[in-house]
Short mmCIF file of C-alpha atoms in Angstrom, two decimals:
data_model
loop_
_atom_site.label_atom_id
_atom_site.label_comp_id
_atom_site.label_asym_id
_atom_site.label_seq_id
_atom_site.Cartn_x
_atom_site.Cartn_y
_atom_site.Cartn_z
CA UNK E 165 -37.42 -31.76 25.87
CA UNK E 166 -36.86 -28.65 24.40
CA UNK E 167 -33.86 -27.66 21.89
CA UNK E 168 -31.62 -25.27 23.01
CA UNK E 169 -31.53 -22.09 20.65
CA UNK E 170 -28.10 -21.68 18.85
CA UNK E 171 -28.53 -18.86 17.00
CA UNK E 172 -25.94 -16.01 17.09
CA UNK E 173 -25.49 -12.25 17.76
CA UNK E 174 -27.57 -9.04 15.66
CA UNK E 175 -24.93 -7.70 14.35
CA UNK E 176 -24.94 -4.02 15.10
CA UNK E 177 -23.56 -0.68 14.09
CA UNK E 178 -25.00 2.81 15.24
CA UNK E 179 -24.40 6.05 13.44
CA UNK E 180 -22.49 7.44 16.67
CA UNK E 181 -19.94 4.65 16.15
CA UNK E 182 -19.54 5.13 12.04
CA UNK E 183 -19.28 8.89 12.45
CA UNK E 184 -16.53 8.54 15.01
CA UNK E 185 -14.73 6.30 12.89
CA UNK E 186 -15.04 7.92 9.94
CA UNK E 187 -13.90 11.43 11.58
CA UNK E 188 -10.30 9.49 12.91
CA UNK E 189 -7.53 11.10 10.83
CA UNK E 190 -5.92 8.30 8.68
CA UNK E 191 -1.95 8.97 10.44
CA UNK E 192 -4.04 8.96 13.60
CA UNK E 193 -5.11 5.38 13.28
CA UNK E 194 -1.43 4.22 12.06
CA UNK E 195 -0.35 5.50 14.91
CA UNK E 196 -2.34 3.98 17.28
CA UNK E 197 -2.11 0.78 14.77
CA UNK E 198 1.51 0.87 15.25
CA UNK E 199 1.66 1.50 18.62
CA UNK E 200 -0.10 -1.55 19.66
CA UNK E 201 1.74 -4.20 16.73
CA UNK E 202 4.36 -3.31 18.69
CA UNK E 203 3.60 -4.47 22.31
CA UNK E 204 1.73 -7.23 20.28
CA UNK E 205 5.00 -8.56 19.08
CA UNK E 206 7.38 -7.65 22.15
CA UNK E 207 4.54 -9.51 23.82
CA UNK E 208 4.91 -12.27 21.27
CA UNK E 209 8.68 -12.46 21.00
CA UNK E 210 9.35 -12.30 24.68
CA UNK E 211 7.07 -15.57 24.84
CA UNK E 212 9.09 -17.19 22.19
CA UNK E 213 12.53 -16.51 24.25
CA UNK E 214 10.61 -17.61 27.28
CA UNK E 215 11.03 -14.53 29.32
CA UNK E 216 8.88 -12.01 31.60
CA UNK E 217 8.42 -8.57 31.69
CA UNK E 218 10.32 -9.01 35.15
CA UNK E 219 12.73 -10.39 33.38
CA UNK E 220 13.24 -8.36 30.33
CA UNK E 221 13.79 -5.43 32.83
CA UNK E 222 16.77 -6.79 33.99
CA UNK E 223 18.42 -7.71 30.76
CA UNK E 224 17.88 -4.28 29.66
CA UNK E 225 18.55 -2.59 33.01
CA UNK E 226 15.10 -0.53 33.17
CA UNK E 227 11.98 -0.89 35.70
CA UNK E 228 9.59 -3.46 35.12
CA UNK E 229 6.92 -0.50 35.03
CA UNK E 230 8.86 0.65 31.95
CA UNK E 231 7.79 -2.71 29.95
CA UNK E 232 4.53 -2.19 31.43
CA UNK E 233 3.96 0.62 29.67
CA UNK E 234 5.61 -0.78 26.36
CA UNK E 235 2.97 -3.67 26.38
CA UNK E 236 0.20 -1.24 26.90
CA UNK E 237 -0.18 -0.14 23.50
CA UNK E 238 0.16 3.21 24.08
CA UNK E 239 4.17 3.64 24.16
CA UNK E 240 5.61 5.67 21.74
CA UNK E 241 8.96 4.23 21.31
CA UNK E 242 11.91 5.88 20.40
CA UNK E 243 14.13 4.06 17.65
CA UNK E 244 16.65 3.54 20.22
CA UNK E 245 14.84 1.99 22.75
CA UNK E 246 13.26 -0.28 19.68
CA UNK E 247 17.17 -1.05 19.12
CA UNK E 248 17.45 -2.13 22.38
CA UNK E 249 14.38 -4.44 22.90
CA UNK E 250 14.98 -5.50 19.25
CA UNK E 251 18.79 -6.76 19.98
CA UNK E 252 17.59 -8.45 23.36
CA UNK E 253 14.88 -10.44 22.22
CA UNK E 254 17.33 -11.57 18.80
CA UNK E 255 14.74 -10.20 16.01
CA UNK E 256 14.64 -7.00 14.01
CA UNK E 257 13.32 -3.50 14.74
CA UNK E 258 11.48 -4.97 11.26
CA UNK E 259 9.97 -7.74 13.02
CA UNK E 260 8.99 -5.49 15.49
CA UNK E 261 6.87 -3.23 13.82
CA UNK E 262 4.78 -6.58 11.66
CA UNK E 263 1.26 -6.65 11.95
CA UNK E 264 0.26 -11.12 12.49
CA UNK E 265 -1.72 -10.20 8.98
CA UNK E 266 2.08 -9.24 7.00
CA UNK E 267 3.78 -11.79 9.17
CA UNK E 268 1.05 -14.54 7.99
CA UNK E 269 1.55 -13.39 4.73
CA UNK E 270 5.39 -14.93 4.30
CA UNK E 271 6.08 -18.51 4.14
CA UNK E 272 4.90 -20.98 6.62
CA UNK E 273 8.27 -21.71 7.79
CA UNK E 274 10.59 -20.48 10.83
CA UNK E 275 13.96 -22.09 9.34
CA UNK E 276 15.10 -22.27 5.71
CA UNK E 277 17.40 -24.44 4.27
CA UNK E 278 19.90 -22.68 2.18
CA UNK E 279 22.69 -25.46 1.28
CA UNK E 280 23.17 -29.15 2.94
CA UNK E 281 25.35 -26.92 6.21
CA UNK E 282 23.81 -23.50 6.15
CA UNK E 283 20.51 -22.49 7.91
CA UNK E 284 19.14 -19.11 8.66
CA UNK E 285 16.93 -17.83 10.93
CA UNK E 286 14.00 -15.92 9.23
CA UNK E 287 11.13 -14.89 11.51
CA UNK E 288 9.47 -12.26 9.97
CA UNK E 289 11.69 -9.93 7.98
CA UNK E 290 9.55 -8.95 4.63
CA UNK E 291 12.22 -8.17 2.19
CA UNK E 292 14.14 -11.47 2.70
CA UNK E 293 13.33 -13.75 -0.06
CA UNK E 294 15.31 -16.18 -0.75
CA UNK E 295 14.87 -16.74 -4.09
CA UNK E 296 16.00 -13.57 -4.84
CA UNK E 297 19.34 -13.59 -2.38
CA UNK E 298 22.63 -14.50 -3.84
CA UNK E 299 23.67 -18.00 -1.99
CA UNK E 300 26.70 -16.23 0.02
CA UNK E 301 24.53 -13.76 1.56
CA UNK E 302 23.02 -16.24 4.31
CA UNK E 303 26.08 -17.83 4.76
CA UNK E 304 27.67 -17.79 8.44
CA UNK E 305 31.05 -18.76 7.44
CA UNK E 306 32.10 -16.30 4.31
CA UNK E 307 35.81 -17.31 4.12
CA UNK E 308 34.62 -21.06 3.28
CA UNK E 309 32.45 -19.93 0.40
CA UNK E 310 34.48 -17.34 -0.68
CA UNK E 311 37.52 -19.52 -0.45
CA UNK E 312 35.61 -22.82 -2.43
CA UNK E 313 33.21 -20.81 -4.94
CA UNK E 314 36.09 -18.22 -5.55
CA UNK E 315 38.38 -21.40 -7.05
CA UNK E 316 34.87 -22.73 -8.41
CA UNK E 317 34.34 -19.36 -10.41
CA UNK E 318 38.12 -18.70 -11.38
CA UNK Y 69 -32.20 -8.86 34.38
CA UNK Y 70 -33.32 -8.09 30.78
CA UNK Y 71 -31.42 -7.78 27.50
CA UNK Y 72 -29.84 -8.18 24.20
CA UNK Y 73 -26.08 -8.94 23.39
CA UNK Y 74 -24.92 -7.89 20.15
CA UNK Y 75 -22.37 -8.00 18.12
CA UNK Y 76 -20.23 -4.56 17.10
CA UNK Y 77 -20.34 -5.03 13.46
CA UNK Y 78 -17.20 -1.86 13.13
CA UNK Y 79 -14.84 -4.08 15.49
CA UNK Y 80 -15.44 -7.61 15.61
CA UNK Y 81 -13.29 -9.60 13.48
CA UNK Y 82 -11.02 -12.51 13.30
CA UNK Y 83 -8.99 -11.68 16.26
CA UNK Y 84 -11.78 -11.17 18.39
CA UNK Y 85 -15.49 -10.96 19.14
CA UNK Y 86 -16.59 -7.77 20.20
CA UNK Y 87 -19.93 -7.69 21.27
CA UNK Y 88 -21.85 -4.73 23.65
CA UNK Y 89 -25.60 -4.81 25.25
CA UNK Y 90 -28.80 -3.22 24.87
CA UNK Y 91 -30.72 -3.01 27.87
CA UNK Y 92 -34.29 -3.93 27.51
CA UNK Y 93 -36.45 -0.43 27.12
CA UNK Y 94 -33.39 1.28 25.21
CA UNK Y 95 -32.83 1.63 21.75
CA UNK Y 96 -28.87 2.21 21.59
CA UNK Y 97 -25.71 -0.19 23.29
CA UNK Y 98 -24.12 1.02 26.82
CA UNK Y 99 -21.26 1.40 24.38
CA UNK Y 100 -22.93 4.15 22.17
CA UNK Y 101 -24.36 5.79 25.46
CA UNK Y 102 -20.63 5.83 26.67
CA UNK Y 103 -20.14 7.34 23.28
CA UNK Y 104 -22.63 10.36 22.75
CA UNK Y 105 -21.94 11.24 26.37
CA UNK Y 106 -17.67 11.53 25.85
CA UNK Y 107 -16.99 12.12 22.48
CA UNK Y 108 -17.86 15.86 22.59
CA UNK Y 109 -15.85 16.29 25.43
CA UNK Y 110 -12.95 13.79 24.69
CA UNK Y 111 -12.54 13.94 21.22
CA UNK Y 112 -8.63 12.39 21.27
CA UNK Y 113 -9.39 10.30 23.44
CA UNK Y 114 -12.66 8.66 21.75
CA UNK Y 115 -10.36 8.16 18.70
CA UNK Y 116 -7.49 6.28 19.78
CA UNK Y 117 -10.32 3.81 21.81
CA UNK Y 118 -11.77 3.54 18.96
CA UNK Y 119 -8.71 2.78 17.28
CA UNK Y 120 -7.40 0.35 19.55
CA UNK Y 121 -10.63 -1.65 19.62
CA UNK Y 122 -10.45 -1.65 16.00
CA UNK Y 123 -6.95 -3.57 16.27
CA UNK Y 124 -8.06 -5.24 19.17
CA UNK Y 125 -11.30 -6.84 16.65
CA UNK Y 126 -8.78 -7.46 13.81
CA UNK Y 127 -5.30 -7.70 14.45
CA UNK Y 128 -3.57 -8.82 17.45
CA UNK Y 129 -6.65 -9.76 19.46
CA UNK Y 130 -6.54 -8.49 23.26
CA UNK Y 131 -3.39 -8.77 24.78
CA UNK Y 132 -3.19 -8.80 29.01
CA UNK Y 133 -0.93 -5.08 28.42
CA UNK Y 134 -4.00 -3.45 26.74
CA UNK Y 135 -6.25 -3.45 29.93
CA UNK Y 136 -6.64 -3.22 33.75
CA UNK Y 137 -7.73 -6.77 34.77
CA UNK Y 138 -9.79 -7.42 38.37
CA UNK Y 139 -11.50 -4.26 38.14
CA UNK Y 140 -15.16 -6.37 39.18
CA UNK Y 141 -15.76 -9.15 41.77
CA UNK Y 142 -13.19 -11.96 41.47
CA UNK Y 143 -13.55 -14.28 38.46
CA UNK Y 144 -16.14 -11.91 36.74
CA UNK Y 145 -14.07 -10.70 33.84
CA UNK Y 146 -14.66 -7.45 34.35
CA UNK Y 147 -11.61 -4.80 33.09
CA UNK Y 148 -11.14 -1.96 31.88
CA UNK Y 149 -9.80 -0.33 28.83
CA UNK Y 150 -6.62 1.77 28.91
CA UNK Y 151 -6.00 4.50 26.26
CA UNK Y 152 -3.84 7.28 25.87
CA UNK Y 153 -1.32 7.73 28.58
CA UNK Y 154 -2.18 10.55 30.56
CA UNK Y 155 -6.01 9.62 29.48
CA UNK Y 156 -8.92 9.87 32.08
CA UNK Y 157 -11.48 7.76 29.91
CA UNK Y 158 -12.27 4.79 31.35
CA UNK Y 159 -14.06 1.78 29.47
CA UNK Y 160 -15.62 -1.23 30.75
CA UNK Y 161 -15.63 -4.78 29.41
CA UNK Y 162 -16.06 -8.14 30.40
CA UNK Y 163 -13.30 -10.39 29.16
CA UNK Y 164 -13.77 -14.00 28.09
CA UNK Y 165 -10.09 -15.24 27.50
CA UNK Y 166 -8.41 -13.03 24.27
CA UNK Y 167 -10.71 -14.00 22.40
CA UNK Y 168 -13.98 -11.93 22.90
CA UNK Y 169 -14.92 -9.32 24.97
CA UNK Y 170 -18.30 -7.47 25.80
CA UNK Y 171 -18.13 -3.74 25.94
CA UNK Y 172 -20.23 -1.76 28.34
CA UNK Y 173 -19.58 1.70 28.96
CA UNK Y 174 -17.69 3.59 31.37
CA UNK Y 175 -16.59 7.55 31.72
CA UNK Y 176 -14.38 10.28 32.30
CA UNK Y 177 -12.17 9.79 35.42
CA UNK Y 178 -11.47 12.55 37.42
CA UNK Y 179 -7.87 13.67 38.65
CA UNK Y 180 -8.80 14.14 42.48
CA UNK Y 181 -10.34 10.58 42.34
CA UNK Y 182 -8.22 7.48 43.64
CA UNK Y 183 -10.50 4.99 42.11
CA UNK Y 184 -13.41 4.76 39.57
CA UNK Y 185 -15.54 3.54 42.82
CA UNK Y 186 -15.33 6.81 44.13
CA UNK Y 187 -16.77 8.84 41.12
CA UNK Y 188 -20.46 8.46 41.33
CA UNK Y 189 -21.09 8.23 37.62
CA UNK Y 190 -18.52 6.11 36.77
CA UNK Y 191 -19.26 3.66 39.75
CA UNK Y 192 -22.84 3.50 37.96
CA UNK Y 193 -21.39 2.14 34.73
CA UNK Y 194 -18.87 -0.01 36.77
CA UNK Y 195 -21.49 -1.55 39.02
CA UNK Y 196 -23.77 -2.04 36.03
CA UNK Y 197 -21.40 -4.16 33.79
CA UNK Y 198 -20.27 -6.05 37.32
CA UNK Y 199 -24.31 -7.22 37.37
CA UNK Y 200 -24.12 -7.81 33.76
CA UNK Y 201 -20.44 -10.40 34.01
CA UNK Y 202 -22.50 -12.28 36.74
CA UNK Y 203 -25.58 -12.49 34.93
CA UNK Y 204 -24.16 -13.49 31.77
CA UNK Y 205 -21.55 -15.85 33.97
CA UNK Y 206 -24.40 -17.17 35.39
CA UNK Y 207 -26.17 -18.24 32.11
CA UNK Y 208 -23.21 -19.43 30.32
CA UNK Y 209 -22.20 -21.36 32.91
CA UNK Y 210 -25.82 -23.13 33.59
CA UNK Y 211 -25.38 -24.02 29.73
CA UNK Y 212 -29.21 -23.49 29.82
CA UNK Y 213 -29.72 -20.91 27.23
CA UNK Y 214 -26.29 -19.09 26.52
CA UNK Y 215 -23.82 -21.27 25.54
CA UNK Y 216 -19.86 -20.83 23.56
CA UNK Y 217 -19.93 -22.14 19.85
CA UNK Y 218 -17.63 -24.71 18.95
CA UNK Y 219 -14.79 -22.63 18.43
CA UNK Y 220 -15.03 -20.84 21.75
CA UNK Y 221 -15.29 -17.51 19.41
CA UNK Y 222 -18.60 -16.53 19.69
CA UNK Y 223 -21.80 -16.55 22.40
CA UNK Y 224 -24.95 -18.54 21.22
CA UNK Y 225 -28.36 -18.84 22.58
CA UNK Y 226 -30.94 -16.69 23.77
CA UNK Y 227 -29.11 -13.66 23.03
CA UNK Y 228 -32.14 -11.54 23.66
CA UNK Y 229 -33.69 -12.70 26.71
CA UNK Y 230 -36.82 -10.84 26.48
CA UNK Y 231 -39.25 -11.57 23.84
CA UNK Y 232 -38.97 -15.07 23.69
CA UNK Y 233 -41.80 -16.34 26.59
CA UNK Y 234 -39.29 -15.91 29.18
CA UNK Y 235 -39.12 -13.24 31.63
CA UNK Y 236 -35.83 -13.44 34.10
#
């Protein structure tokens, strides 16, 4: 019986390919970079809310060949029509625009515990650290904090 | 058929495996072919494929929006590539999952054509990475001498099937 080879791919570059690469304008490739983080996470979030593209056209009244195109890649969105995905799926335009290499990058948790009653939500927004946010800022019922900790602090 | 699979070095990464082939006789990928015969002509377009294979390789790994699936026989894996809206280039690749792709190569679509079948140059490429899916299919699925690593990430085996005392 003979073993069965398990070795792996050459890997393989060409001069055609590094010259092309090296000749793609920096803005030109954070464009294109952009571009497709975006349908990446649409993709992603839209999977997390357990909807379709079918779907998603209807809750934002447009044509199913309109999300399509978003999830192509090759959409270049408009900050409005990031609003409006962003509001539907419940995330940020922030969120929106995170490459899985930043998101990876913030704690390995979806929910933080703030106090004993107060969760928040925290997908993927970079500048929201905790440690570094006053206590009443992730609150979701001010005029009980202000109310106790105001009396506390008097 | 006879040839070797390799691995594109500039965009393979963690996301996915990006491999292209070198047909037995030649000394550059279908890719790079694809490549020397566009870029001069399609200079915009070149760089945003390049681009998006290069995010494909090490970002967000291939989503079903980047691509026009069932472009071969059924079951073969073989897609194509979109780029640029408005863009004529069309790229071949055989698609195993998200998770790695093989890149042939593919050409310029012209506006009076319906379909890439009906452009004689690109239904060369097209027909050429078709044989190559049910080749490779063919192999893999035999588990005789190409075979999926543990971690379903990468091909292993006789990656060069020429050479080795065989002769297919």
């Amino acid at each position: 019986m003979t073993m069965a080879k398990m070795n792996r791919a050459r890997k393989y570059t060409s001069s055609i390919i590094e010259e092309i690469l090296k000749s793609i304008p920096p803005l030109e490739k954070e464009r294109t970079k952009y571009r497709m983080t975006i349908a990446a996470r649409i993709d992603d979030y839209m999977r997390e809310a357990g909807i379709n593209k079918t779907e998603l056209a209807r809750r934002l009244s447009k044509n199913p060949s309109e999300i399509t195109k978003w999830l192509s890649g090759t959409h270049n969105f408009t900050i409005d029509t990031l609003t409006e995905i962003a509001f539907e799926l419940k995330v940020s335009i922030a969120d929106l625009c995170m490459s899985k290499k930043e998101m990876t990058k913030k704690p390995d948790v979806t929910f933080i515990q703030i106090t004993d009653t107060v969760s928040v939500k925290n997908p993927t927004t970079p500048w929201f650290d905790p440690a570094t946010m006053p206590s009443y800022a992730m609150t979701k019922e001010p005029e009980i904090l202000y109310g106790k900790q105001k009396e506390n602090y008097a | 058929m006879q040839y070797e699979i390799v691995e594109l070095l500039s965009f393979s990464g963690e996301r996915c495996t990006i491999y292209s082939i070198i047909l037995k006789g030649r000394s550059e990928t279908l890719f790079d072919s694809f490549l020397r015969k566009n870029w001069g002509q399609y200079p915009e377009e070149m760089n945003d494929l390049l681009s998006r294979l290069h995010q494909i390789g090490h970002d967000d790994g291939l989503r079903e929006g980047y691509y026009e699936p069932n472009e071969g026989k059924p079951g073969d894996g073989v897609c194509v590539l979109k780029n640029k809206p408005g863009g004529r280039l069309r790229l071949f690749f055989i698609r195993y999952g998200n998770d790695v792709i093989i890149i042939g190569g593919g050409g310029y679509k012209p506006k009076e054509v319906r379909s890439w079948q009906d452009d004689p140059k690109l239904r060369e490429q097209g027909d050429l990475i078709i044989l190559l899916a049910e080749h490779i299919g063919r192999r893999i699925q035999k588990k005789d001498d190409l075979r999926w690593s543990n971690d379903l990430t990468h091909l292993q085996g006789d990656l060069k099937n020429y050479d080795n005392g065989k002769d297919e």
